[in-house]
PDB file of C-alpha atoms in Angstrom:
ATOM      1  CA  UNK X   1       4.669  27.862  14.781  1.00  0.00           C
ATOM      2  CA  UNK X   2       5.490  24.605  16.841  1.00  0.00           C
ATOM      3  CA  UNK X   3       3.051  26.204  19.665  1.00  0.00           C
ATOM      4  CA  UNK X   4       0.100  26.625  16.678  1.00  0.00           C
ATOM      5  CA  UNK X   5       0.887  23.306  15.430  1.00  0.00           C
ATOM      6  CA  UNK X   6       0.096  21.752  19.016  1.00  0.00           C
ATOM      7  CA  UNK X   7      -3.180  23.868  19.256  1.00  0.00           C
ATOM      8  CA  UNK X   8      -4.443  22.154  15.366  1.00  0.00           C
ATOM      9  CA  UNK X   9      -3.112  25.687  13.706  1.00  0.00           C
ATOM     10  CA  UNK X  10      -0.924  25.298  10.905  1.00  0.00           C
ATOM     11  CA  UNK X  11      -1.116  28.452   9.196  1.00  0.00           C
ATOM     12  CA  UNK X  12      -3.054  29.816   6.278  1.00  0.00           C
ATOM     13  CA  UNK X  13      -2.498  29.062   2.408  1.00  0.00           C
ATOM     14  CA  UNK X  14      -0.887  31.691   0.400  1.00  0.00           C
ATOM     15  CA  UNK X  15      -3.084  31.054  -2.409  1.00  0.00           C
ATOM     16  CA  UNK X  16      -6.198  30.025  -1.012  1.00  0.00           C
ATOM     17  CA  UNK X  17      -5.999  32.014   2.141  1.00  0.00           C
ATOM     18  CA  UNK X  18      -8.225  29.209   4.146  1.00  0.00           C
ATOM     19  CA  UNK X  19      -6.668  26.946   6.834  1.00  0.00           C
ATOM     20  CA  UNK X  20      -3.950  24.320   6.133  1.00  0.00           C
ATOM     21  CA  UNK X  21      -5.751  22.067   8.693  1.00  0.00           C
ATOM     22  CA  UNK X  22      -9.030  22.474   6.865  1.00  0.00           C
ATOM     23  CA  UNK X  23      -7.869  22.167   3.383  1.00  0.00           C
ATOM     24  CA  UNK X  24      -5.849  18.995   4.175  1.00  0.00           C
ATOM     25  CA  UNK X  25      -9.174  17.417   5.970  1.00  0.00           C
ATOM     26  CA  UNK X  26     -10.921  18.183   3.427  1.00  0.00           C
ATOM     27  CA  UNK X  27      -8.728  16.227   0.778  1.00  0.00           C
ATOM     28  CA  UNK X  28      -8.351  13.482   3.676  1.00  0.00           C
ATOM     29  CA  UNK X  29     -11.429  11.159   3.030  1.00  0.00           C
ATOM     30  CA  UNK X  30     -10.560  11.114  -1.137  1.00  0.00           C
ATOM     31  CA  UNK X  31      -6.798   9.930   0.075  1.00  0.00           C
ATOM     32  CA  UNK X  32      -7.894   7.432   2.661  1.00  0.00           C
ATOM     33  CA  UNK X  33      -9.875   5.705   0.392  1.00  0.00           C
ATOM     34  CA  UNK X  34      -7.525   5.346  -2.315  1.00  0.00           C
ATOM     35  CA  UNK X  35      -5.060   4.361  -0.160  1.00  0.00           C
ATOM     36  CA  UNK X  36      -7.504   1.262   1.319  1.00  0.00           C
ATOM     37  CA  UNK X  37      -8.195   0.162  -1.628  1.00  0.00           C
ATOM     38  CA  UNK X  38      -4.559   0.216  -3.220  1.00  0.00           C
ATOM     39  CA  UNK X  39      -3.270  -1.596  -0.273  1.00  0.00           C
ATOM     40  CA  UNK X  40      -6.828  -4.163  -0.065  1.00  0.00           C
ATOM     41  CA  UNK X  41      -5.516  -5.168  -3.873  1.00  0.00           C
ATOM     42  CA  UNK X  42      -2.056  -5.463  -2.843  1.00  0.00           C
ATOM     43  CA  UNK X  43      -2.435  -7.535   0.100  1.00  0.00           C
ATOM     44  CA  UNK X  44      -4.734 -10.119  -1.454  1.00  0.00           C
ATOM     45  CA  UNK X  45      -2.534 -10.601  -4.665  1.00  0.00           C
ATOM     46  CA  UNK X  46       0.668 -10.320  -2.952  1.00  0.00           C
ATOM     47  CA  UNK X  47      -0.185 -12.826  -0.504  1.00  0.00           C
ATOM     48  CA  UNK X  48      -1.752 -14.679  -3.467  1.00  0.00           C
ATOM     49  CA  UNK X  49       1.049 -14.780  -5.481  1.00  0.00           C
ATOM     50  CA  UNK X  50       3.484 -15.362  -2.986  1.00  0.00           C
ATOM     51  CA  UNK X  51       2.575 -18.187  -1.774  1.00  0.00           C
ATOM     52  CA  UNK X  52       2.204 -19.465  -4.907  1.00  0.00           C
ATOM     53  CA  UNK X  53       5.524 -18.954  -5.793  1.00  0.00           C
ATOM     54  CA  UNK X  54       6.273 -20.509  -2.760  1.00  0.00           C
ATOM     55  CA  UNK X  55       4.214 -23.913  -3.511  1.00  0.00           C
ATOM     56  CA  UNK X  56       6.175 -24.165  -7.086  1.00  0.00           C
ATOM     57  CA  UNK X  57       9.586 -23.564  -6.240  1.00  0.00           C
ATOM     58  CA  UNK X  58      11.977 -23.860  -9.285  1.00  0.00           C
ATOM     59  CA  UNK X  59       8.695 -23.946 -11.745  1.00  0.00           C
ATOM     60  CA  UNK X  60       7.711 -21.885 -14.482  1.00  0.00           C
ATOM     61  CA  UNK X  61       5.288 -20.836 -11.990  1.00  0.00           C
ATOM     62  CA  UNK X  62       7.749 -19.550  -9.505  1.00  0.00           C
ATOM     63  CA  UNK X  63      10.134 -17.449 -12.039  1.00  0.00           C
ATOM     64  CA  UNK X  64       7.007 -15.883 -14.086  1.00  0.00           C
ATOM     65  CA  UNK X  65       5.292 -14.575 -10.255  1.00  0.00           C
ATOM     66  CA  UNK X  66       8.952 -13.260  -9.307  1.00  0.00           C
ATOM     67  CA  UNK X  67       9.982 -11.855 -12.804  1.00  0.00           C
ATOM     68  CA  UNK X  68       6.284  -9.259 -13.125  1.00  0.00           C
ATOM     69  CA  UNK X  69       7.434  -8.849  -9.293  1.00  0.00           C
ATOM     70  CA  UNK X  70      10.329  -7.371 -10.129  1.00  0.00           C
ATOM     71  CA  UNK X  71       8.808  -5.559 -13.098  1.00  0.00           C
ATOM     72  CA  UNK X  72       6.350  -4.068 -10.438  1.00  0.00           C
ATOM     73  CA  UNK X  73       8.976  -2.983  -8.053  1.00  0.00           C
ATOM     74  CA  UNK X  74      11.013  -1.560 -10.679  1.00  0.00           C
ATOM     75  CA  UNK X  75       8.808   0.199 -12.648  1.00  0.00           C
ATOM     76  CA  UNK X  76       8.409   4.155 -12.140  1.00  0.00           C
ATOM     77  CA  UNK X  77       4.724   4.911 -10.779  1.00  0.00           C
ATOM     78  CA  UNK X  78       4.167   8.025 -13.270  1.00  0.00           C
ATOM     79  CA  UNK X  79       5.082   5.574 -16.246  1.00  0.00           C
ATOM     80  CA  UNK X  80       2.359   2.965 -14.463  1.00  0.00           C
ATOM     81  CA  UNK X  81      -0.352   5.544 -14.233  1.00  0.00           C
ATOM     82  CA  UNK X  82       0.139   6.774 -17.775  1.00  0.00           C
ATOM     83  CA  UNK X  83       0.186   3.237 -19.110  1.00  0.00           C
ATOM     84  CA  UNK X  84      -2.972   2.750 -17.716  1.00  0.00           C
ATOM     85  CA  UNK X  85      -4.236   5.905 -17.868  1.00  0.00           C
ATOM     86  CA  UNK X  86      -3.629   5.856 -21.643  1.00  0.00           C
ATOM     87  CA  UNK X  87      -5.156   2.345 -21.976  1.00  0.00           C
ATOM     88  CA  UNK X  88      -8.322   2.868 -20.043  1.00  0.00           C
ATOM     89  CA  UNK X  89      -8.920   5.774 -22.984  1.00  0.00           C
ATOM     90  CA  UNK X  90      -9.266   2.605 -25.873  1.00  0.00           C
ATOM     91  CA  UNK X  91     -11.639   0.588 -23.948  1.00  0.00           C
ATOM     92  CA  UNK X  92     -15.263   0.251 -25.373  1.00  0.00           C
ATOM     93  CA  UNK X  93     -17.619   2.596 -24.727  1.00  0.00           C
ATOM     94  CA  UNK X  94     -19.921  -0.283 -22.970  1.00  0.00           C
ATOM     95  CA  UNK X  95     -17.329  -1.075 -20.068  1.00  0.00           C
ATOM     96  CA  UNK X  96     -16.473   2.617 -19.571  1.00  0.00           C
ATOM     97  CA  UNK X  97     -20.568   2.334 -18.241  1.00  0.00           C
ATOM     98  CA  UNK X  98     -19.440  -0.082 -15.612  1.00  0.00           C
ATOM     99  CA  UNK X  99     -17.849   3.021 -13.852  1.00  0.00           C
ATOM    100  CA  UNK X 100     -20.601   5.591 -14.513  1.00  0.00           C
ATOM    101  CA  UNK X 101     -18.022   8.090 -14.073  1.00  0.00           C
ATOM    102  CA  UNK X 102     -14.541   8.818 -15.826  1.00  0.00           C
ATOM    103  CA  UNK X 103     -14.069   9.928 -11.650  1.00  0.00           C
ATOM    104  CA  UNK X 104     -15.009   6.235 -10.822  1.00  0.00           C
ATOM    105  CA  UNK X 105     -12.361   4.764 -13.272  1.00  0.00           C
ATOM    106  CA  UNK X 106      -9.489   7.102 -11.927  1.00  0.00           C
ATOM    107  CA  UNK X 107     -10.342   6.050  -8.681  1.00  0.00           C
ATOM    108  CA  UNK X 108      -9.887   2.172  -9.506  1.00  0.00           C
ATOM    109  CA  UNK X 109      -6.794   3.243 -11.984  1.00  0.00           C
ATOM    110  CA  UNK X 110      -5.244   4.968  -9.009  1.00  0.00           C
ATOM    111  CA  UNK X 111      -5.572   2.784  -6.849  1.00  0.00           C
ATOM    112  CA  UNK X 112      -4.513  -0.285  -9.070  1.00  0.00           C
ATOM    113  CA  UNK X 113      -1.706   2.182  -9.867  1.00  0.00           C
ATOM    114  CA  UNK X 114      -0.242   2.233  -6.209  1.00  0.00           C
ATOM    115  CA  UNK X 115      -0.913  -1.193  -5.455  1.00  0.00           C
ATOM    116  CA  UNK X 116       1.400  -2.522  -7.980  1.00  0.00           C
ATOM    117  CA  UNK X 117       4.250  -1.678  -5.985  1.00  0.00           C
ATOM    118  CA  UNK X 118       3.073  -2.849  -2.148  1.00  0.00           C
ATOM    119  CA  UNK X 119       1.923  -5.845  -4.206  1.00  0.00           C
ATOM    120  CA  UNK X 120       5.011  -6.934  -5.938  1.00  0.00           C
ATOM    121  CA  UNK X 121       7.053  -6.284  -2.743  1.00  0.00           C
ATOM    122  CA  UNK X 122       4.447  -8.362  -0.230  1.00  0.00           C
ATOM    123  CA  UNK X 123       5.086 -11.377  -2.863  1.00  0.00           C
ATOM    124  CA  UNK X 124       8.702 -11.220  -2.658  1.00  0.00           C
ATOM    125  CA  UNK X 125       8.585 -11.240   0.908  1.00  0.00           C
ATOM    126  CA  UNK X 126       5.584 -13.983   1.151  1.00  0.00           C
ATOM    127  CA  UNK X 127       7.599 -16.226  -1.334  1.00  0.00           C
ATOM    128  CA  UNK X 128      11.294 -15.510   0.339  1.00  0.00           C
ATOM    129  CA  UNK X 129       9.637 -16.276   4.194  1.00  0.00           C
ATOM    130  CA  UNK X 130       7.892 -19.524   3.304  1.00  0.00           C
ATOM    131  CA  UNK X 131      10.693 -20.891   1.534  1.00  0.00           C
ATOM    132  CA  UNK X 132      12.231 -21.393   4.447  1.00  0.00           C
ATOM    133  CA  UNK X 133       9.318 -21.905   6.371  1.00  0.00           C
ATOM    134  CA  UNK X 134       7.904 -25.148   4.528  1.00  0.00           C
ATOM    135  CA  UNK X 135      11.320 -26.674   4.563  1.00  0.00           C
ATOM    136  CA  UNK X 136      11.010 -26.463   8.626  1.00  0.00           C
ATOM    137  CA  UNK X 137      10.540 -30.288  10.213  1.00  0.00           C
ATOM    138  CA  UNK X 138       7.012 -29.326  11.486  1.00  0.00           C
ATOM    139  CA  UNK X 139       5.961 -28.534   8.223  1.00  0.00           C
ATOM    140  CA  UNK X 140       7.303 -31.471   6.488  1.00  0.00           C
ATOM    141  CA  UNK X 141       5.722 -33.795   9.187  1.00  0.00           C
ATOM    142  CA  UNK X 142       2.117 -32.171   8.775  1.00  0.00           C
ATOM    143  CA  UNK X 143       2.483 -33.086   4.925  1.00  0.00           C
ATOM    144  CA  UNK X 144       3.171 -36.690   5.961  1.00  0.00           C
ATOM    145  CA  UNK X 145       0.300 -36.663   8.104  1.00  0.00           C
ATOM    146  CA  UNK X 146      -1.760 -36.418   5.303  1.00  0.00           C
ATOM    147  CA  UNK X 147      -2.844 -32.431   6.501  1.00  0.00           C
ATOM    148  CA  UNK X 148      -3.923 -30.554   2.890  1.00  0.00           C
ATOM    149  CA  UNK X 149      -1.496 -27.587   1.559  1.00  0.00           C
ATOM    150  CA  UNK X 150      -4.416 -25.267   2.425  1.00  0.00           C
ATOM    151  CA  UNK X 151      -4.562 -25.994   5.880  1.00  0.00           C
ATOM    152  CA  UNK X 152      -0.413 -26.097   6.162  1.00  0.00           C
ATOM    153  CA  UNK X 153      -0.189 -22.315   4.566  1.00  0.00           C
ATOM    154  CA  UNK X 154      -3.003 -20.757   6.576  1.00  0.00           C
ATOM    155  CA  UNK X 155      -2.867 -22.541   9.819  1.00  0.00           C
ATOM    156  CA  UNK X 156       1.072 -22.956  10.171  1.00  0.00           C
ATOM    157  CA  UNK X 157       3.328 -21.278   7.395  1.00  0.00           C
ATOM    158  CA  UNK X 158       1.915 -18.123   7.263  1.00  0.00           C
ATOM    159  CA  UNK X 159       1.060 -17.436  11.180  1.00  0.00           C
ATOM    160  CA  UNK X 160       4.863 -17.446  11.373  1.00  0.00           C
ATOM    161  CA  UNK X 161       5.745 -14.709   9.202  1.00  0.00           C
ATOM    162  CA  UNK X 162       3.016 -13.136   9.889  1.00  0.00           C
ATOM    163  CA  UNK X 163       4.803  -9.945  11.947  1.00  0.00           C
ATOM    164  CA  UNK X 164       6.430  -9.074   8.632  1.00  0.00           C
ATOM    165  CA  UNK X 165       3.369  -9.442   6.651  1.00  0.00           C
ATOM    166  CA  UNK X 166       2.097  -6.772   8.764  1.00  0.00           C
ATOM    167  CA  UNK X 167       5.075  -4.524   9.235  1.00  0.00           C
ATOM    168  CA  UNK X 168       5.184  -4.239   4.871  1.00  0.00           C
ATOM    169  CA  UNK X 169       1.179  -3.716   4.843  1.00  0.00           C
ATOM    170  CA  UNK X 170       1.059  -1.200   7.732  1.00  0.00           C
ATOM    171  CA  UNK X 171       4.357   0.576   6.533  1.00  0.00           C
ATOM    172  CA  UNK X 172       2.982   0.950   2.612  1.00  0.00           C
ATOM    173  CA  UNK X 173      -0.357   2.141   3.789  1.00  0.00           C
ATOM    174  CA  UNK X 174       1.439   4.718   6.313  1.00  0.00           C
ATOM    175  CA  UNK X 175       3.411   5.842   2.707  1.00  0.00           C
ATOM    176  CA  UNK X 176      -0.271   5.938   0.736  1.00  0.00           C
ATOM    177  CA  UNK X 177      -2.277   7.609   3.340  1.00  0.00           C
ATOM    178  CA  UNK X 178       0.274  10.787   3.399  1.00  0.00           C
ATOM    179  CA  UNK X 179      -0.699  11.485  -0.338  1.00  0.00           C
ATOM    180  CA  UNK X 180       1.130   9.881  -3.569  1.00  0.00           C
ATOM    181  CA  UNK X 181       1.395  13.187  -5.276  1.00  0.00           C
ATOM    182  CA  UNK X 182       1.740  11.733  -8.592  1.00  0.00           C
ATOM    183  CA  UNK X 183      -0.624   9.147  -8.953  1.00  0.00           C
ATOM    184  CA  UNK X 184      -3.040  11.647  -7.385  1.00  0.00           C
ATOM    185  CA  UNK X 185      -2.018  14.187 -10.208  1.00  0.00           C
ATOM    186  CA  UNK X 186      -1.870  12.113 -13.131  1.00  0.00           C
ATOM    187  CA  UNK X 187      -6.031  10.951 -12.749  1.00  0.00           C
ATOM    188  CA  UNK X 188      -6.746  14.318 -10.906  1.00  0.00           C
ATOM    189  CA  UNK X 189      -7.278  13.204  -8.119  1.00  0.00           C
ATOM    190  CA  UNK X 190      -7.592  16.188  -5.250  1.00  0.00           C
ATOM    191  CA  UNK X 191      -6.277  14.479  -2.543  1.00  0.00           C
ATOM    192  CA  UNK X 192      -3.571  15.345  -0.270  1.00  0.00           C
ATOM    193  CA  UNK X 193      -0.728  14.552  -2.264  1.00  0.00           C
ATOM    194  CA  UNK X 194      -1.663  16.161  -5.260  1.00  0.00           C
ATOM    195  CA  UNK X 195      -2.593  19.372  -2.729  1.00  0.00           C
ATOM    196  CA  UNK X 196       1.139  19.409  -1.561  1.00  0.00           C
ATOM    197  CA  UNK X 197       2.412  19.031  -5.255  1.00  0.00           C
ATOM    198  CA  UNK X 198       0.555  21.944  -6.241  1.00  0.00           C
ATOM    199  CA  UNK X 199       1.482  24.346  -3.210  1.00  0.00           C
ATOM    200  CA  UNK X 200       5.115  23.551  -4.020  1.00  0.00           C
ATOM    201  CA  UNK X 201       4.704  24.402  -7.379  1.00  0.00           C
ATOM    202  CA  UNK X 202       2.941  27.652  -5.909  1.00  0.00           C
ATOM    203  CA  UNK X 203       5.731  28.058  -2.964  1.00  0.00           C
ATOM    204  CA  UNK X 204       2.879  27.947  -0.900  1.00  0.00           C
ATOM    205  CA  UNK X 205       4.756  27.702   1.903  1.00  0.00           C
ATOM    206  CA  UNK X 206       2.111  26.948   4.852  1.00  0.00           C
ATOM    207  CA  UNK X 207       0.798  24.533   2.532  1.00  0.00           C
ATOM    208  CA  UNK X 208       3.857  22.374   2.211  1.00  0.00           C
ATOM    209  CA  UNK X 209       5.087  22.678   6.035  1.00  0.00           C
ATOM    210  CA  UNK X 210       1.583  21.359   6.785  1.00  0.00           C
ATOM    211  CA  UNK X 211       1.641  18.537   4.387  1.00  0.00           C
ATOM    212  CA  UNK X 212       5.306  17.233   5.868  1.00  0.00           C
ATOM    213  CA  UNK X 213       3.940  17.645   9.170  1.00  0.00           C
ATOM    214  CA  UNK X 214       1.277  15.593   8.414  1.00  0.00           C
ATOM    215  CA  UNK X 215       2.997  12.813   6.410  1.00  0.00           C
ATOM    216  CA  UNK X 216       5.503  12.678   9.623  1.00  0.00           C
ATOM    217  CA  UNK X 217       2.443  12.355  12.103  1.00  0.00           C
ATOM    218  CA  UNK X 218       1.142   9.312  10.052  1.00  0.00           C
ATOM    219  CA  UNK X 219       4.634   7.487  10.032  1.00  0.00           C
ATOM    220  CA  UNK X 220       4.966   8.361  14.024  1.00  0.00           C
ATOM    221  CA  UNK X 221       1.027   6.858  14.384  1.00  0.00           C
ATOM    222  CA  UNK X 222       1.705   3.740  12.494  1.00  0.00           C
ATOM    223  CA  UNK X 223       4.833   2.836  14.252  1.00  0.00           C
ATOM    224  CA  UNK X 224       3.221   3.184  17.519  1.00  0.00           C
ATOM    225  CA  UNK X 225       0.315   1.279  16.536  1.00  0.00           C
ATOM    226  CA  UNK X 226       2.871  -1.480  14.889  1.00  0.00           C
ATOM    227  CA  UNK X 227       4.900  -1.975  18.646  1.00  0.00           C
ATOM    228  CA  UNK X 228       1.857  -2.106  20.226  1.00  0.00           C
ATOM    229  CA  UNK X 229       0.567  -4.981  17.578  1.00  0.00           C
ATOM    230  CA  UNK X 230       3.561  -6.957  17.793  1.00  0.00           C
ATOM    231  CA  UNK X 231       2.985  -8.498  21.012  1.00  0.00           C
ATOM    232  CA  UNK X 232      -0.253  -9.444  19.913  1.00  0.00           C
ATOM    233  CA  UNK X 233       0.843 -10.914  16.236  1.00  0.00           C
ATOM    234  CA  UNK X 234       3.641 -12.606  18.412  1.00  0.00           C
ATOM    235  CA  UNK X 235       3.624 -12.832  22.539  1.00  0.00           C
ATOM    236  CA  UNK X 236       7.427 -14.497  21.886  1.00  0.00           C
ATOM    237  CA  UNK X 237       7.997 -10.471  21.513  1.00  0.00           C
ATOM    238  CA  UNK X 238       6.529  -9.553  24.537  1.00  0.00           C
ATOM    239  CA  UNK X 239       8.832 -12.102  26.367  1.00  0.00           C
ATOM    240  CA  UNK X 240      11.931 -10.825  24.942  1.00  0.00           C
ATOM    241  CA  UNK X 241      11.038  -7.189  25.521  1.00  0.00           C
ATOM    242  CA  UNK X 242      10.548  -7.704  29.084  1.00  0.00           C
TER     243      UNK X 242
END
């Protein structure tokens, strides 16, 4: 099996009785794109939020971002995906047309479904990591230079915690990209994580083998491509290493 797996064979479905490889390439494209988009939404509002959070420490502002970020974190995904899914089924008829599909509205629910999570976490971390950030000296003596709170966050507090931005993005989209089997079953979505679901369902056992291999292969790929980032996020890293 392990000398198949190195020559791109991993079997044949039980069911189906076509190629593991081919089936899960198949499903890939569907699963990629979910997975962009979940993780485009997250990174924008988590960043969004956190530094909000961040800018009104010990406001209203502060504990309502944190409190729906803890809501988000602890909230099961199948109970997220059929609140929405049931609540996409009373909207009018006339923004159901903005989707032309019920497909296209699954796609977005789907996605907005595993977002939530990478969202709430990124705006925990954001909010936790500038904290301490804009309490440093250099920060405080850019404010009293007059510099704007725009220009502080982008050009100084977050290029400093920027490695763990990227670790939690890269990390959640490693998770996404191997399938969430399901938020991929509750819309129907035939992507790879509702295609391992089903085949262990089926004791398909080809099927499932191939699908952990897989997810293990994307974890492996985005850790390498994370230590060979670092260094580039942060050349302090490349000092210490060597």
């Amino acid at each position: 099996y392990i000398k198949n797996c190195l020559t791109g064979n991993l079997g044949y479905s039980y069911t189906t009785r076509l190629p593991v490889i081919s089936s899960i390439i198949i499903r890939l494209p569907l699963t990629i794109s979910i997975a962009f988009f979940a993780i485009a939404i997250a990174t924008m509002l988590g960043l969004l939020f956190g530094v909000s959070a961040a800018l009104y420490k010990d406001s209203f502002i502060e504990k309502l971002i944190l409190g729906f970020s803890t809501l988000g974190v602890a909230m099961p995904v199948f109970w997220t995906g059929l609140i929405l899914l049931y609540s996409s089924s009373k909207l009018p008829e006339y923004f159901l047309d903005i989707f032309y599909t019920s497909k296209h509205l699954h796609f977005v629910l789907a996605a907005i479904t595993l977002g939530i999570r990478p969202c709430s976490l990124l705006t925990r971390l954001v909010w936790s990591n500038l904290i301490t950030v804009l309490e440093q000296d250099y920060i405080v003596a850019a404010r009293s230079r007059g510099i704007s709170n725009y220009k502080i966050i982008t050009k100084y507090a977050l290029n400093s915690v920027k490695v763990p931005i990227v670790t939690v993005i890269a990390i959640d989209l490693g998770s996404l990209l191997t399938g969430a089997a399901i938020t991929e079953s509750i819309f129907a979505m035939p992507g790879i994580g509702k295609f391992a679901l089903d085949a262990i369902f089926r004791r398909d056992q080809p099927v499932i083998m191939g699908a952990v291999l897989f997810s293990a292969s994307i974890f492996i790929l985005i850790n390498f491509i994370l230590d060979r980032l670092y260094p580039i996020l942060d050349p302090r890293i490349q000092k210490i290493s060597s």
